[in-house]
Amino acid sequence: MRMVVKIAGALLERDEDVQLVARQIAELARARHEMLIVHGGGKIFTATLARMGISSRFISGLRVTDRETRDAAVMVFAGLLNKKLAGAISLAGQPAVGISASDAACFLAEPMQIEDCEGGLGFVGYLTEVNVDFLRSLWREGIVPVASCMGLGADGELYNINADHMAAAAAEFIRADRLIFLTDVAGVLDGEKVLRAVRGTDIEDLSRRNKVSGGMILKLEAAKRALAGGVSEVRIVGGTKPRALLSAASAGRCPGTRVLPVIRPATRAAHGAAQ
Ligand SMILES: Nc1ncnc2c1ncn2[C@@H]1O[C@H](COP(=O)(O)OP(=O)(O)OP(=O)(O)O)[C@@H](O)[C@H]1O
Ligand SMILES: [Mg+2]
């Protein structure tokens, strides 16, 4: 099976969590699944920026990214976190390489424009292309690609991409069978209860009733677009439980929340443009 696994930044904070996730990724890769790992790291990045005396500003959940913030993003996402995860998978017995936009121009981006934002979002982009041949060459050798959430622009600049947007768009571009979001909660929660399934049409309603907020809205929207783009199965699962990823990747019952399409997936739309 071909799958994209998005790892929450929160799961990269503790070594035990990193190793737990890495062992499961290695096991799935050994079973010859073709995997693309995409990782976030927003909270770690915000804390790093604070240490550097740079404040964070968000518009519609997206980080306003000036040049200084972008340069720091490359250091944290494409540097520290990316290498930490690739190293843990490699030590778990399956070779992994950390890749970011510039490497073999593997992820291309265009700057994102949003309305009513004076000065724009800066170096924030959306994914427009994936170098699938490059990924295939890694899979052929049994190597797991671990991608940071950035894209290379036609102007040679690196653009920060929201990790959920990136994972969903990449899943569509590589025609993944499954997209798994490993996050820091057990799934989409309604109070204490984990919702077994959320339909694309429910998202607006859940948000209006304040049942879902913040990063989870972005994730559900990304999930919905991936489904519309032809990814047949999208799962949101807690990443701290032992074997959570293995069961999310199996044919069995989803251990967290399944996101269901609005209608039956028909065509693979131009996903990137919708972001
Ligand atoms: N109904 C909900 N169910 C679950 N989580 C929710 C809900 N509403 C809001 N959230 C928040 O969404 C968070 C998950 O999104 P968040 O963006 O923080 O993490 P992530 O996307 O998994 O990782 P990262 O942003 O580092 O890539 C949860 O930790 C929780 O605080
Ligand atoms: Mg998030």
PDB file of C-alpha atoms and ligand atoms in Angstrom:
ATOM      1  CA  MET A   1       0.000   0.000   0.000  1.00  0.00           C
ATOM      2  CA  ARG A   2       1.148   3.530  -0.671  1.00  0.00           C
ATOM      3  CA  MET A   3       0.569   5.880   2.227  1.00  0.00           C
ATOM      4  CA  VAL A   4       1.357   9.287   3.607  1.00  0.00           C
ATOM      5  CA  VAL A   5       1.835   9.479   7.362  1.00  0.00           C
ATOM      6  CA  LYS A   6       1.755  12.918   8.957  1.00  0.00           C
ATOM      7  CA  ILE A   7       3.487  13.065  12.343  1.00  0.00           C
ATOM      8  CA  ALA A   8       2.467  15.826  14.761  1.00  0.00           C
ATOM      9  CA  GLY A   9       5.196  18.046  16.147  1.00  0.00           C
ATOM     10  CA  ALA A  10       4.065  17.090  19.669  1.00  0.00           C
ATOM     11  CA  LEU A  11       5.165  13.507  18.950  1.00  0.00           C
ATOM     12  CA  LEU A  12       8.703  14.725  18.263  1.00  0.00           C
ATOM     13  CA  GLU A  13       9.104  16.320  21.691  1.00  0.00           C
ATOM     14  CA  ARG A  14       9.794  13.185  23.756  1.00  0.00           C
ATOM     15  CA  ASP A  15      12.362  10.614  22.693  1.00  0.00           C
ATOM     16  CA  GLU A  16      10.048   7.738  23.763  1.00  0.00           C
ATOM     17  CA  ASP A  17       7.345   8.955  21.378  1.00  0.00           C
ATOM     18  CA  VAL A  18       9.805   9.455  18.531  1.00  0.00           C
ATOM     19  CA  GLN A  19      11.146   5.926  18.991  1.00  0.00           C
ATOM     20  CA  LEU A  20       7.671   4.420  19.292  1.00  0.00           C
ATOM     21  CA  VAL A  21       6.589   6.007  16.016  1.00  0.00           C
ATOM     22  CA  ALA A  22       9.913   5.254  14.309  1.00  0.00           C
ATOM     23  CA  ARG A  23       9.731   1.536  15.161  1.00  0.00           C
ATOM     24  CA  GLN A  24       6.280   1.257  13.612  1.00  0.00           C
ATOM     25  CA  ILE A  25       7.331   3.155  10.466  1.00  0.00           C
ATOM     26  CA  ALA A  26      10.315   0.817  10.105  1.00  0.00           C
ATOM     27  CA  GLU A  27       8.047  -2.215  10.490  1.00  0.00           C
ATOM     28  CA  LEU A  28       5.629  -0.957   7.814  1.00  0.00           C
ATOM     29  CA  ALA A  29       8.487  -0.155   5.440  1.00  0.00           C
ATOM     30  CA  ARG A  30       9.929  -3.640   5.971  1.00  0.00           C
ATOM     31  CA  ALA A  31       6.537  -4.981   4.921  1.00  0.00           C
ATOM     32  CA  ARG A  32       7.200  -3.128   1.607  1.00  0.00           C
ATOM     33  CA  HIS A  33       4.609  -0.385   2.047  1.00  0.00           C
ATOM     34  CA  GLU A  34       5.582   2.735   0.100  1.00  0.00           C
ATOM     35  CA  MET A  35       5.514   5.475   2.674  1.00  0.00           C
ATOM     36  CA  LEU A  36       6.038   9.195   2.651  1.00  0.00           C
ATOM     37  CA  ILE A  37       6.432  10.629   6.132  1.00  0.00           C
ATOM     38  CA  VAL A  38       5.586  14.310   6.631  1.00  0.00           C
ATOM     39  CA  HIS A  39       6.157  15.961   9.968  1.00  0.00           C
ATOM     40  CA  GLY A  40       4.954  19.091  11.706  1.00  0.00           C
ATOM     41  CA  GLY A  41       6.560  20.892  14.622  1.00  0.00           C
ATOM     42  CA  GLY A  42       4.638  24.098  15.126  1.00  0.00           C
ATOM     43  CA  LYS A  43       4.889  24.247  18.915  1.00  0.00           C
ATOM     44  CA  ILE A  44       8.619  23.463  18.982  1.00  0.00           C
ATOM     45  CA  PHE A  45       9.124  26.096  16.294  1.00  0.00           C
ATOM     46  CA  THR A  46       7.117  28.724  18.217  1.00  0.00           C
ATOM     47  CA  ALA A  47       9.232  28.030  21.315  1.00  0.00           C
ATOM     48  CA  THR A  48      12.461  28.328  19.278  1.00  0.00           C
ATOM     49  CA  LEU A  49      11.305  31.614  17.781  1.00  0.00           C
ATOM     50  CA  ALA A  50      10.484  32.916  21.267  1.00  0.00           C
ATOM     51  CA  ARG A  51      14.040  32.047  22.370  1.00  0.00           C
ATOM     52  CA  MET A  52      15.294  34.054  19.376  1.00  0.00           C
ATOM     53  CA  GLY A  53      13.073  36.980  20.390  1.00  0.00           C
ATOM     54  CA  ILE A  54      10.764  36.573  17.373  1.00  0.00           C
ATOM     55  CA  SER A  55       7.024  36.613  18.053  1.00  0.00           C
ATOM     56  CA  SER A  56       4.567  34.409  16.163  1.00  0.00           C
ATOM     57  CA  ARG A  57       1.476  35.712  14.402  1.00  0.00           C
ATOM     58  CA  PHE A  58      -1.209  33.536  12.814  1.00  0.00           C
ATOM     59  CA  ILE A  59      -3.903  34.386  10.296  1.00  0.00           C
ATOM     60  CA  SER A  60      -6.561  31.714   9.703  1.00  0.00           C
ATOM     61  CA  GLY A  61      -4.308  29.233  11.512  1.00  0.00           C
ATOM     62  CA  LEU A  62      -1.374  29.971   9.172  1.00  0.00           C
ATOM     63  CA  ARG A  63       1.871  31.426  10.456  1.00  0.00           C
ATOM     64  CA  VAL A  64       2.834  34.821   9.046  1.00  0.00           C
ATOM     65  CA  THR A  65       6.370  34.091   7.840  1.00  0.00           C
ATOM     66  CA  ASP A  66       8.821  36.911   7.151  1.00  0.00           C
ATOM     67  CA  ARG A  67      12.339  36.149   5.885  1.00  0.00           C
ATOM     68  CA  GLU A  68      13.844  35.818   9.367  1.00  0.00           C
ATOM     69  CA  THR A  69      11.043  33.464  10.472  1.00  0.00           C
ATOM     70  CA  ARG A  70      11.411  31.459   7.256  1.00  0.00           C
ATOM     71  CA  ASP A  71      15.153  31.055   7.792  1.00  0.00           C
ATOM     72  CA  ALA A  72      14.505  29.815  11.320  1.00  0.00           C
ATOM     73  CA  ALA A  73      11.824  27.446   9.943  1.00  0.00           C
ATOM     74  CA  VAL A  74      14.408  25.857   7.649  1.00  0.00           C
ATOM     75  CA  MET A  75      16.718  25.330  10.634  1.00  0.00           C
ATOM     76  CA  VAL A  76      14.038  23.792  12.839  1.00  0.00           C
ATOM     77  CA  PHE A  77      11.888  21.830  10.359  1.00  0.00           C
ATOM     78  CA  ALA A  78      14.361  20.819   7.635  1.00  0.00           C
ATOM     79  CA  GLY A  79      17.210  20.622  10.172  1.00  0.00           C
ATOM     80  CA  LEU A  80      16.666  19.505  13.725  1.00  0.00           C
ATOM     81  CA  LEU A  81      13.249  17.802  13.588  1.00  0.00           C
ATOM     82  CA  ASN A  82      13.685  16.228  10.179  1.00  0.00           C
ATOM     83  CA  LYS A  83      17.027  14.686  11.093  1.00  0.00           C
ATOM     84  CA  LYS A  84      15.770  13.545  14.492  1.00  0.00           C
ATOM     85  CA  LEU A  85      12.930  11.553  12.910  1.00  0.00           C
ATOM     86  CA  ALA A  86      14.979  10.191   9.990  1.00  0.00           C
ATOM     87  CA  GLY A  87      17.674   9.128  12.475  1.00  0.00           C
ATOM     88  CA  ALA A  88      15.189   7.337  14.730  1.00  0.00           C
ATOM     89  CA  ILE A  89      13.703   5.357  11.801  1.00  0.00           C
ATOM     90  CA  SER A  90      17.160   4.444  10.555  1.00  0.00           C
ATOM     91  CA  LEU A  91      18.169   3.278  14.041  1.00  0.00           C
ATOM     92  CA  ALA A  92      14.933   1.264  14.190  1.00  0.00           C
ATOM     93  CA  GLY A  93      16.333  -0.805  11.348  1.00  0.00           C
ATOM     94  CA  GLN A  94      15.033   0.739   8.134  1.00  0.00           C
ATOM     95  CA  PRO A  95      17.100   3.360   6.275  1.00  0.00           C
ATOM     96  CA  ALA A  96      15.345   6.724   6.143  1.00  0.00           C
ATOM     97  CA  VAL A  97      16.435   9.982   4.550  1.00  0.00           C
ATOM     98  CA  GLY A  98      15.317  13.421   5.591  1.00  0.00           C
ATOM     99  CA  ILE A  99      14.318  15.393   2.521  1.00  0.00           C
ATOM    100  CA  SER A 100      13.122  18.926   2.111  1.00  0.00           C
ATOM    101  CA  ALA A 101      11.865  20.926  -0.834  1.00  0.00           C
ATOM    102  CA  SER A 102      15.255  21.716  -2.370  1.00  0.00           C
ATOM    103  CA  ASP A 103      16.517  18.129  -2.440  1.00  0.00           C
ATOM    104  CA  ALA A 104      15.986  16.933  -6.026  1.00  0.00           C
ATOM    105  CA  ALA A 105      13.329  19.689  -6.134  1.00  0.00           C
ATOM    106  CA  CYS A 106      11.098  17.131  -4.450  1.00  0.00           C
ATOM    107  CA  PHE A 107       8.360  19.511  -3.334  1.00  0.00           C
ATOM    108  CA  LEU A 108       7.493  22.638  -5.302  1.00  0.00           C
ATOM    109  CA  ALA A 109       5.351  25.466  -3.983  1.00  0.00           C
ATOM    110  CA  GLU A 110       3.689  28.688  -4.951  1.00  0.00           C
ATOM    111  CA  PRO A 111       3.151  31.561  -2.556  1.00  0.00           C
ATOM    112  CA  MET A 112      -0.237  31.537  -0.911  1.00  0.00           C
ATOM    113  CA  GLN A 113      -2.362  34.642  -1.297  1.00  0.00           C
ATOM    114  CA  ILE A 114      -5.150  35.298   1.144  1.00  0.00           C
ATOM    115  CA  GLU A 115      -7.665  38.089   1.098  1.00  0.00           C
ATOM    116  CA  ASP A 116      -7.774  40.831   3.721  1.00  0.00           C
ATOM    117  CA  CYS A 117      -4.218  40.288   4.868  1.00  0.00           C
ATOM    118  CA  GLU A 118      -2.186  43.449   4.728  1.00  0.00           C
ATOM    119  CA  GLY A 119       1.364  42.639   3.652  1.00  0.00           C
ATOM    120  CA  GLY A 120       0.400  39.027   2.924  1.00  0.00           C
ATOM    121  CA  LEU A 121       1.536  35.904   4.737  1.00  0.00           C
ATOM    122  CA  GLY A 122       5.144  36.213   3.565  1.00  0.00           C
ATOM    123  CA  PHE A 123       6.919  32.951   2.796  1.00  0.00           C
ATOM    124  CA  VAL A 124       3.855  30.732   3.144  1.00  0.00           C
ATOM    125  CA  GLY A 125       3.098  28.514   0.221  1.00  0.00           C
ATOM    126  CA  TYR A 126       0.993  25.640  -1.012  1.00  0.00           C
ATOM    127  CA  LEU A 127       2.240  22.476  -2.628  1.00  0.00           C
ATOM    128  CA  THR A 128       2.072  22.453  -6.432  1.00  0.00           C
ATOM    129  CA  GLU A 129       4.196  19.468  -7.421  1.00  0.00           C
ATOM    130  CA  VAL A 130       5.929  16.401  -6.009  1.00  0.00           C
ATOM    131  CA  ASN A 131       8.921  14.709  -7.637  1.00  0.00           C
ATOM    132  CA  VAL A 132       7.360  11.256  -7.569  1.00  0.00           C
ATOM    133  CA  ASP A 133      10.214   9.689  -9.576  1.00  0.00           C
ATOM    134  CA  PHE A 134      12.611  10.708  -6.826  1.00  0.00           C
ATOM    135  CA  LEU A 135      10.368   9.158  -4.158  1.00  0.00           C
ATOM    136  CA  ARG A 136      10.018   5.990  -6.249  1.00  0.00           C
ATOM    137  CA  SER A 137      13.786   5.673  -6.493  1.00  0.00           C
ATOM    138  CA  LEU A 138      13.980   5.743  -2.696  1.00  0.00           C
ATOM    139  CA  TRP A 139      11.157   3.227  -2.246  1.00  0.00           C
ATOM    140  CA  ARG A 140      12.843   0.866  -4.714  1.00  0.00           C
ATOM    141  CA  GLU A 141      15.861   0.776  -2.395  1.00  0.00           C
ATOM    142  CA  GLY A 142      13.712   0.323   0.697  1.00  0.00           C
ATOM    143  CA  ILE A 143      14.494   3.864   1.894  1.00  0.00           C
ATOM    144  CA  VAL A 144      11.839   5.833   3.783  1.00  0.00           C
ATOM    145  CA  PRO A 145      11.551   9.494   2.745  1.00  0.00           C
ATOM    146  CA  VAL A 146      10.909  11.851   5.668  1.00  0.00           C
ATOM    147  CA  ALA A 147       9.756  15.252   4.472  1.00  0.00           C
ATOM    148  CA  SER A 148       9.720  18.585   6.235  1.00  0.00           C
ATOM    149  CA  CYS A 149       6.787  20.861   5.450  1.00  0.00           C
ATOM    150  CA  MET A 150       8.331  23.231   2.929  1.00  0.00           C
ATOM    151  CA  GLY A 151       8.169  23.834  -0.777  1.00  0.00           C
ATOM    152  CA  LEU A 152      10.648  25.282  -3.258  1.00  0.00           C
ATOM    153  CA  GLY A 153       9.327  28.268  -5.208  1.00  0.00           C
ATOM    154  CA  ALA A 154      10.099  29.108  -8.836  1.00  0.00           C
ATOM    155  CA  ASP A 155      11.983  32.120  -7.415  1.00  0.00           C
ATOM    156  CA  GLY A 156      14.379  29.784  -5.588  1.00  0.00           C
ATOM    157  CA  GLU A 157      12.935  30.702  -2.190  1.00  0.00           C
ATOM    158  CA  LEU A 158      11.740  28.146   0.341  1.00  0.00           C
ATOM    159  CA  TYR A 159       8.126  28.448   1.462  1.00  0.00           C
ATOM    160  CA  ASN A 160       6.647  27.283   4.734  1.00  0.00           C
ATOM    161  CA  ILE A 161       3.683  24.938   4.162  1.00  0.00           C
ATOM    162  CA  ASN A 162       1.223  23.951   6.877  1.00  0.00           C
ATOM    163  CA  ALA A 163       2.118  20.315   7.582  1.00  0.00           C
ATOM    164  CA  ASP A 164      -1.472  19.041   7.303  1.00  0.00           C
ATOM    165  CA  HIS A 165      -1.947  20.833   3.958  1.00  0.00           C
ATOM    166  CA  MET A 166       1.359  19.397   2.795  1.00  0.00           C
ATOM    167  CA  ALA A 167       0.508  15.821   3.812  1.00  0.00           C
ATOM    168  CA  ALA A 168      -2.933  15.966   2.196  1.00  0.00           C
ATOM    169  CA  ALA A 169      -1.707  17.523  -1.040  1.00  0.00           C
ATOM    170  CA  ALA A 170       1.260  15.130  -1.212  1.00  0.00           C
ATOM    171  CA  ALA A 171      -1.096  12.166  -0.692  1.00  0.00           C
ATOM    172  CA  GLU A 172      -3.059  13.332  -3.690  1.00  0.00           C
ATOM    173  CA  PHE A 173       0.001  14.003  -5.876  1.00  0.00           C
ATOM    174  CA  ILE A 174       1.558  10.614  -5.190  1.00  0.00           C
ATOM    175  CA  ARG A 175      -1.834   8.873  -5.492  1.00  0.00           C
ATOM    176  CA  ALA A 176      -1.638   7.437  -2.010  1.00  0.00           C
ATOM    177  CA  ASP A 177      -4.157   4.818  -0.971  1.00  0.00           C
ATOM    178  CA  ARG A 178      -4.235   6.095   2.571  1.00  0.00           C
ATOM    179  CA  LEU A 179      -3.453   9.238   4.549  1.00  0.00           C
ATOM    180  CA  ILE A 180      -2.859   8.858   8.277  1.00  0.00           C
ATOM    181  CA  PHE A 181      -2.593  11.827  10.621  1.00  0.00           C
ATOM    182  CA  LEU A 182      -0.810  10.799  13.819  1.00  0.00           C
ATOM    183  CA  THR A 183      -1.654  13.470  16.346  1.00  0.00           C
ATOM    184  CA  ASP A 184      -1.447  14.205  20.080  1.00  0.00           C
ATOM    185  CA  VAL A 185      -5.096  13.381  20.856  1.00  0.00           C
ATOM    186  CA  ALA A 186      -6.923  10.062  20.392  1.00  0.00           C
ATOM    187  CA  GLY A 187      -8.809  11.315  17.334  1.00  0.00           C
ATOM    188  CA  VAL A 188     -11.492  13.920  16.739  1.00  0.00           C
ATOM    189  CA  LEU A 189     -13.087  14.362  20.149  1.00  0.00           C
ATOM    190  CA  ASP A 190     -16.610  15.287  21.120  1.00  0.00           C
ATOM    191  CA  GLY A 191     -15.941  16.085  24.767  1.00  0.00           C
ATOM    192  CA  GLU A 192     -14.299  12.912  26.091  1.00  0.00           C
ATOM    193  CA  LYS A 193     -15.601  10.694  23.326  1.00  0.00           C
ATOM    194  CA  VAL A 194     -13.595   9.844  20.212  1.00  0.00           C
ATOM    195  CA  LEU A 195     -15.772  10.225  17.121  1.00  0.00           C
ATOM    196  CA  ARG A 196     -15.467   7.030  15.081  1.00  0.00           C
ATOM    197  CA  ALA A 197     -16.199   8.899  11.850  1.00  0.00           C
ATOM    198  CA  VAL A 198     -16.599  12.473  10.662  1.00  0.00           C
ATOM    199  CA  ARG A 199     -18.133  13.197   7.291  1.00  0.00           C
ATOM    200  CA  GLY A 200     -16.794  16.091   5.221  1.00  0.00           C
ATOM    201  CA  THR A 201     -20.179  17.773   5.420  1.00  0.00           C
ATOM    202  CA  ASP A 202     -20.061  17.744   9.259  1.00  0.00           C
ATOM    203  CA  ILE A 203     -16.920  19.841   9.553  1.00  0.00           C
ATOM    204  CA  GLU A 204     -18.488  23.279   9.268  1.00  0.00           C
ATOM    205  CA  ASP A 205     -21.195  22.331  11.723  1.00  0.00           C
ATOM    206  CA  LEU A 206     -18.696  20.947  14.271  1.00  0.00           C
ATOM    207  CA  SER A 207     -16.682  24.145  13.976  1.00  0.00           C
ATOM    208  CA  ARG A 208     -19.730  26.418  14.300  1.00  0.00           C
ATOM    209  CA  ARG A 209     -20.800  24.578  17.469  1.00  0.00           C
ATOM    210  CA  ASN A 210     -17.216  24.940  18.801  1.00  0.00           C
ATOM    211  CA  LYS A 211     -16.849  21.167  18.989  1.00  0.00           C
ATOM    212  CA  VAL A 212     -13.693  21.401  16.900  1.00  0.00           C
ATOM    213  CA  SER A 213     -11.203  24.255  16.895  1.00  0.00           C
ATOM    214  CA  GLY A 214      -7.635  25.303  16.068  1.00  0.00           C
ATOM    215  CA  GLY A 215      -5.346  22.800  14.402  1.00  0.00           C
ATOM    216  CA  MET A 216      -8.069  20.143  14.231  1.00  0.00           C
ATOM    217  CA  ILE A 217     -10.137  22.272  11.844  1.00  0.00           C
ATOM    218  CA  LEU A 218      -7.168  22.652   9.496  1.00  0.00           C
ATOM    219  CA  LYS A 219      -6.611  18.900   9.686  1.00  0.00           C
ATOM    220  CA  LEU A 220     -10.224  18.030   8.900  1.00  0.00           C
ATOM    221  CA  GLU A 221     -10.273  20.486   5.984  1.00  0.00           C
ATOM    222  CA  ALA A 222      -7.048  18.959   4.661  1.00  0.00           C
ATOM    223  CA  ALA A 223      -8.537  15.483   5.082  1.00  0.00           C
ATOM    224  CA  LYS A 224     -11.657  16.487   3.188  1.00  0.00           C
ATOM    225  CA  ARG A 225      -9.641  17.824   0.256  1.00  0.00           C
ATOM    226  CA  ALA A 226      -7.487  14.680   0.134  1.00  0.00           C
ATOM    227  CA  LEU A 227     -10.638  12.568  -0.108  1.00  0.00           C
ATOM    228  CA  ALA A 228     -12.017  14.825  -2.834  1.00  0.00           C
ATOM    229  CA  GLY A 229      -8.674  14.422  -4.594  1.00  0.00           C
ATOM    230  CA  GLY A 230      -8.953  10.638  -4.721  1.00  0.00           C
ATOM    231  CA  VAL A 231      -7.256   9.377  -1.538  1.00  0.00           C
ATOM    232  CA  SER A 232      -9.605   6.601  -0.510  1.00  0.00           C
ATOM    233  CA  GLU A 233      -9.010   6.407   3.237  1.00  0.00           C
ATOM    234  CA  VAL A 234      -8.108   9.150   5.724  1.00  0.00           C
ATOM    235  CA  ARG A 235      -7.599   8.426   9.412  1.00  0.00           C
ATOM    236  CA  ILE A 236      -6.829  10.700  12.376  1.00  0.00           C
ATOM    237  CA  VAL A 237      -5.228   8.706  15.170  1.00  0.00           C
ATOM    238  CA  GLY A 238      -3.505   9.325  18.520  1.00  0.00           C
ATOM    239  CA  GLY A 239       0.218   8.667  18.153  1.00  0.00           C
ATOM    240  CA  THR A 240       1.238   7.971  21.745  1.00  0.00           C
ATOM    241  CA  LYS A 241      -0.490   4.577  22.062  1.00  0.00           C
ATOM    242  CA  PRO A 242       1.668   1.510  21.307  1.00  0.00           C
ATOM    243  CA  ARG A 243       0.946   0.095  17.831  1.00  0.00           C
ATOM    244  CA  ALA A 244      -1.413   2.988  16.956  1.00  0.00           C
ATOM    245  CA  LEU A 245       0.202   3.512  13.564  1.00  0.00           C
ATOM    246  CA  LEU A 246       0.306  -0.210  12.793  1.00  0.00           C
ATOM    247  CA  SER A 247      -3.398  -0.567  13.416  1.00  0.00           C
ATOM    248  CA  ALA A 248      -4.173   2.670  11.544  1.00  0.00           C
ATOM    249  CA  ALA A 249      -2.287   1.219   8.562  1.00  0.00           C
ATOM    250  CA  SER A 250      -4.052  -2.149   8.754  1.00  0.00           C
ATOM    251  CA  ALA A 251      -7.283  -3.210   7.090  1.00  0.00           C
ATOM    252  CA  GLY A 252      -8.936  -3.431  10.508  1.00  0.00           C
ATOM    253  CA  ARG A 253     -11.018  -0.955  12.447  1.00  0.00           C
ATOM    254  CA  CYS A 254      -9.597   2.555  12.714  1.00  0.00           C
ATOM    255  CA  PRO A 255      -8.240   3.161  16.239  1.00  0.00           C
ATOM    256  CA  GLY A 256      -9.183   6.858  16.000  1.00  0.00           C
ATOM    257  CA  THR A 257     -11.429   8.811  13.621  1.00  0.00           C
ATOM    258  CA  ARG A 258     -12.120   8.040   9.961  1.00  0.00           C
ATOM    259  CA  VAL A 259     -12.877  11.042   7.796  1.00  0.00           C
ATOM    260  CA  LEU A 260     -15.492  10.155   5.207  1.00  0.00           C
ATOM    261  CA  PRO A 261     -15.927  11.855   1.845  1.00  0.00           C
ATOM    262  CA  VAL A 262     -18.719  14.325   1.173  1.00  0.00           C
ATOM    263  CA  ILE A 263     -19.661  12.304  -1.862  1.00  0.00           C
ATOM    264  CA  ARG A 264     -18.051   9.312  -3.512  1.00  0.00           C
ATOM    265  CA  PRO A 265     -14.522  10.321  -4.667  1.00  0.00           C
ATOM    266  CA  ALA A 266     -14.736  10.973  -8.379  1.00  0.00           C
ATOM    267  CA  THR A 267     -11.880  12.827 -10.009  1.00  0.00           C
ATOM    268  CA  ARG A 268      -8.527  13.885  -8.684  1.00  0.00           C
ATOM    269  CA  ALA A 269      -8.960  17.665  -8.587  1.00  0.00           C
ATOM    270  CA  ALA A 270      -6.104  20.183  -8.609  1.00  0.00           C
ATOM    271  CA  HIS A 271      -5.638  19.915  -4.884  1.00  0.00           C
ATOM    272  CA  GLY A 272      -2.899  22.482  -4.422  1.00  0.00           C
ATOM    273  CA  ALA A 273      -4.866  25.275  -5.997  1.00  0.00           C
ATOM    274  CA  ALA A 274      -7.629  24.838  -3.451  1.00  0.00           C
ATOM    275  CA  GLN A 275      -5.359  25.663  -0.514  1.00  0.00           C
TER     276      GLN A 275
HETATM  277  N1  LIG B   1     -12.702  18.300  18.704  1.00  0.00           N
HETATM  278  C1  LIG B   1     -11.366  18.177  18.813  1.00  0.00           C
HETATM  279  N2  LIG B   1     -10.840  16.965  18.898  1.00  0.00           N
HETATM  280  C2  LIG B   1      -9.512  16.799  19.021  1.00  0.00           C
HETATM  281  N3  LIG B   1      -8.631  17.812  19.088  1.00  0.00           N
HETATM  282  C3  LIG B   1      -9.101  19.066  18.992  1.00  0.00           C
HETATM  283  C4  LIG B   1     -10.490  19.313  18.848  1.00  0.00           C
HETATM  284  N4  LIG B   1     -10.687  20.643  18.794  1.00  0.00           N
HETATM  285  C5  LIG B   1      -9.470  21.205  18.912  1.00  0.00           C
HETATM  286  N5  LIG B   1      -8.511  20.276  19.017  1.00  0.00           N
HETATM  287  C6  LIG B   1      -7.089  20.573  19.174  1.00  0.00           C
HETATM  288  O1  LIG B   1      -6.398  20.205  17.991  1.00  0.00           O
HETATM  289  C7  LIG B   1      -5.099  19.737  18.392  1.00  0.00           C
HETATM  290  C8  LIG B   1      -4.474  18.957  17.249  1.00  0.00           C
HETATM  291  O2  LIG B   1      -4.054  19.867  16.251  1.00  0.00           O
HETATM  292  P1  LIG B   1      -2.580  20.477  16.281  1.00  0.00           P
HETATM  293  O3  LIG B   1      -2.447  21.386  15.102  1.00  0.00           O
HETATM  294  O4  LIG B   1      -2.255  21.044  17.626  1.00  0.00           O
HETATM  295  O5  LIG B   1      -1.673  19.176  16.158  1.00  0.00           O
HETATM  296  P2  LIG B   1      -1.154  18.422  14.869  1.00  0.00           P
HETATM  297  O6  LIG B   1      -1.704  19.064  13.623  1.00  0.00           O
HETATM  298  O7  LIG B   1      -1.470  16.984  15.047  1.00  0.00           O
HETATM  299  O8  LIG B   1       0.410  18.616  14.923  1.00  0.00           O
HETATM  300  P3  LIG B   1       1.292  19.817  14.242  1.00  0.00           P
HETATM  301  O9  LIG B   1       0.422  21.046  14.241  1.00  0.00           O
HETATM  302  O10 LIG B   1       2.482  19.885  15.116  1.00  0.00           O
HETATM  303  O11 LIG B   1       1.620  19.364  12.867  1.00  0.00           O
HETATM  304  C9  LIG B   1      -5.374  18.951  19.634  1.00  0.00           C
HETATM  305  O12 LIG B   1      -4.218  18.802  20.436  1.00  0.00           O
HETATM  306  C10 LIG B   1      -6.451  19.782  20.320  1.00  0.00           C
HETATM  307  O13 LIG B   1      -5.878  20.718  21.187  1.00  0.00           O
HETATM  308 MG    MG B   2      -1.504  21.146  13.219  1.00  0.00          MG
END
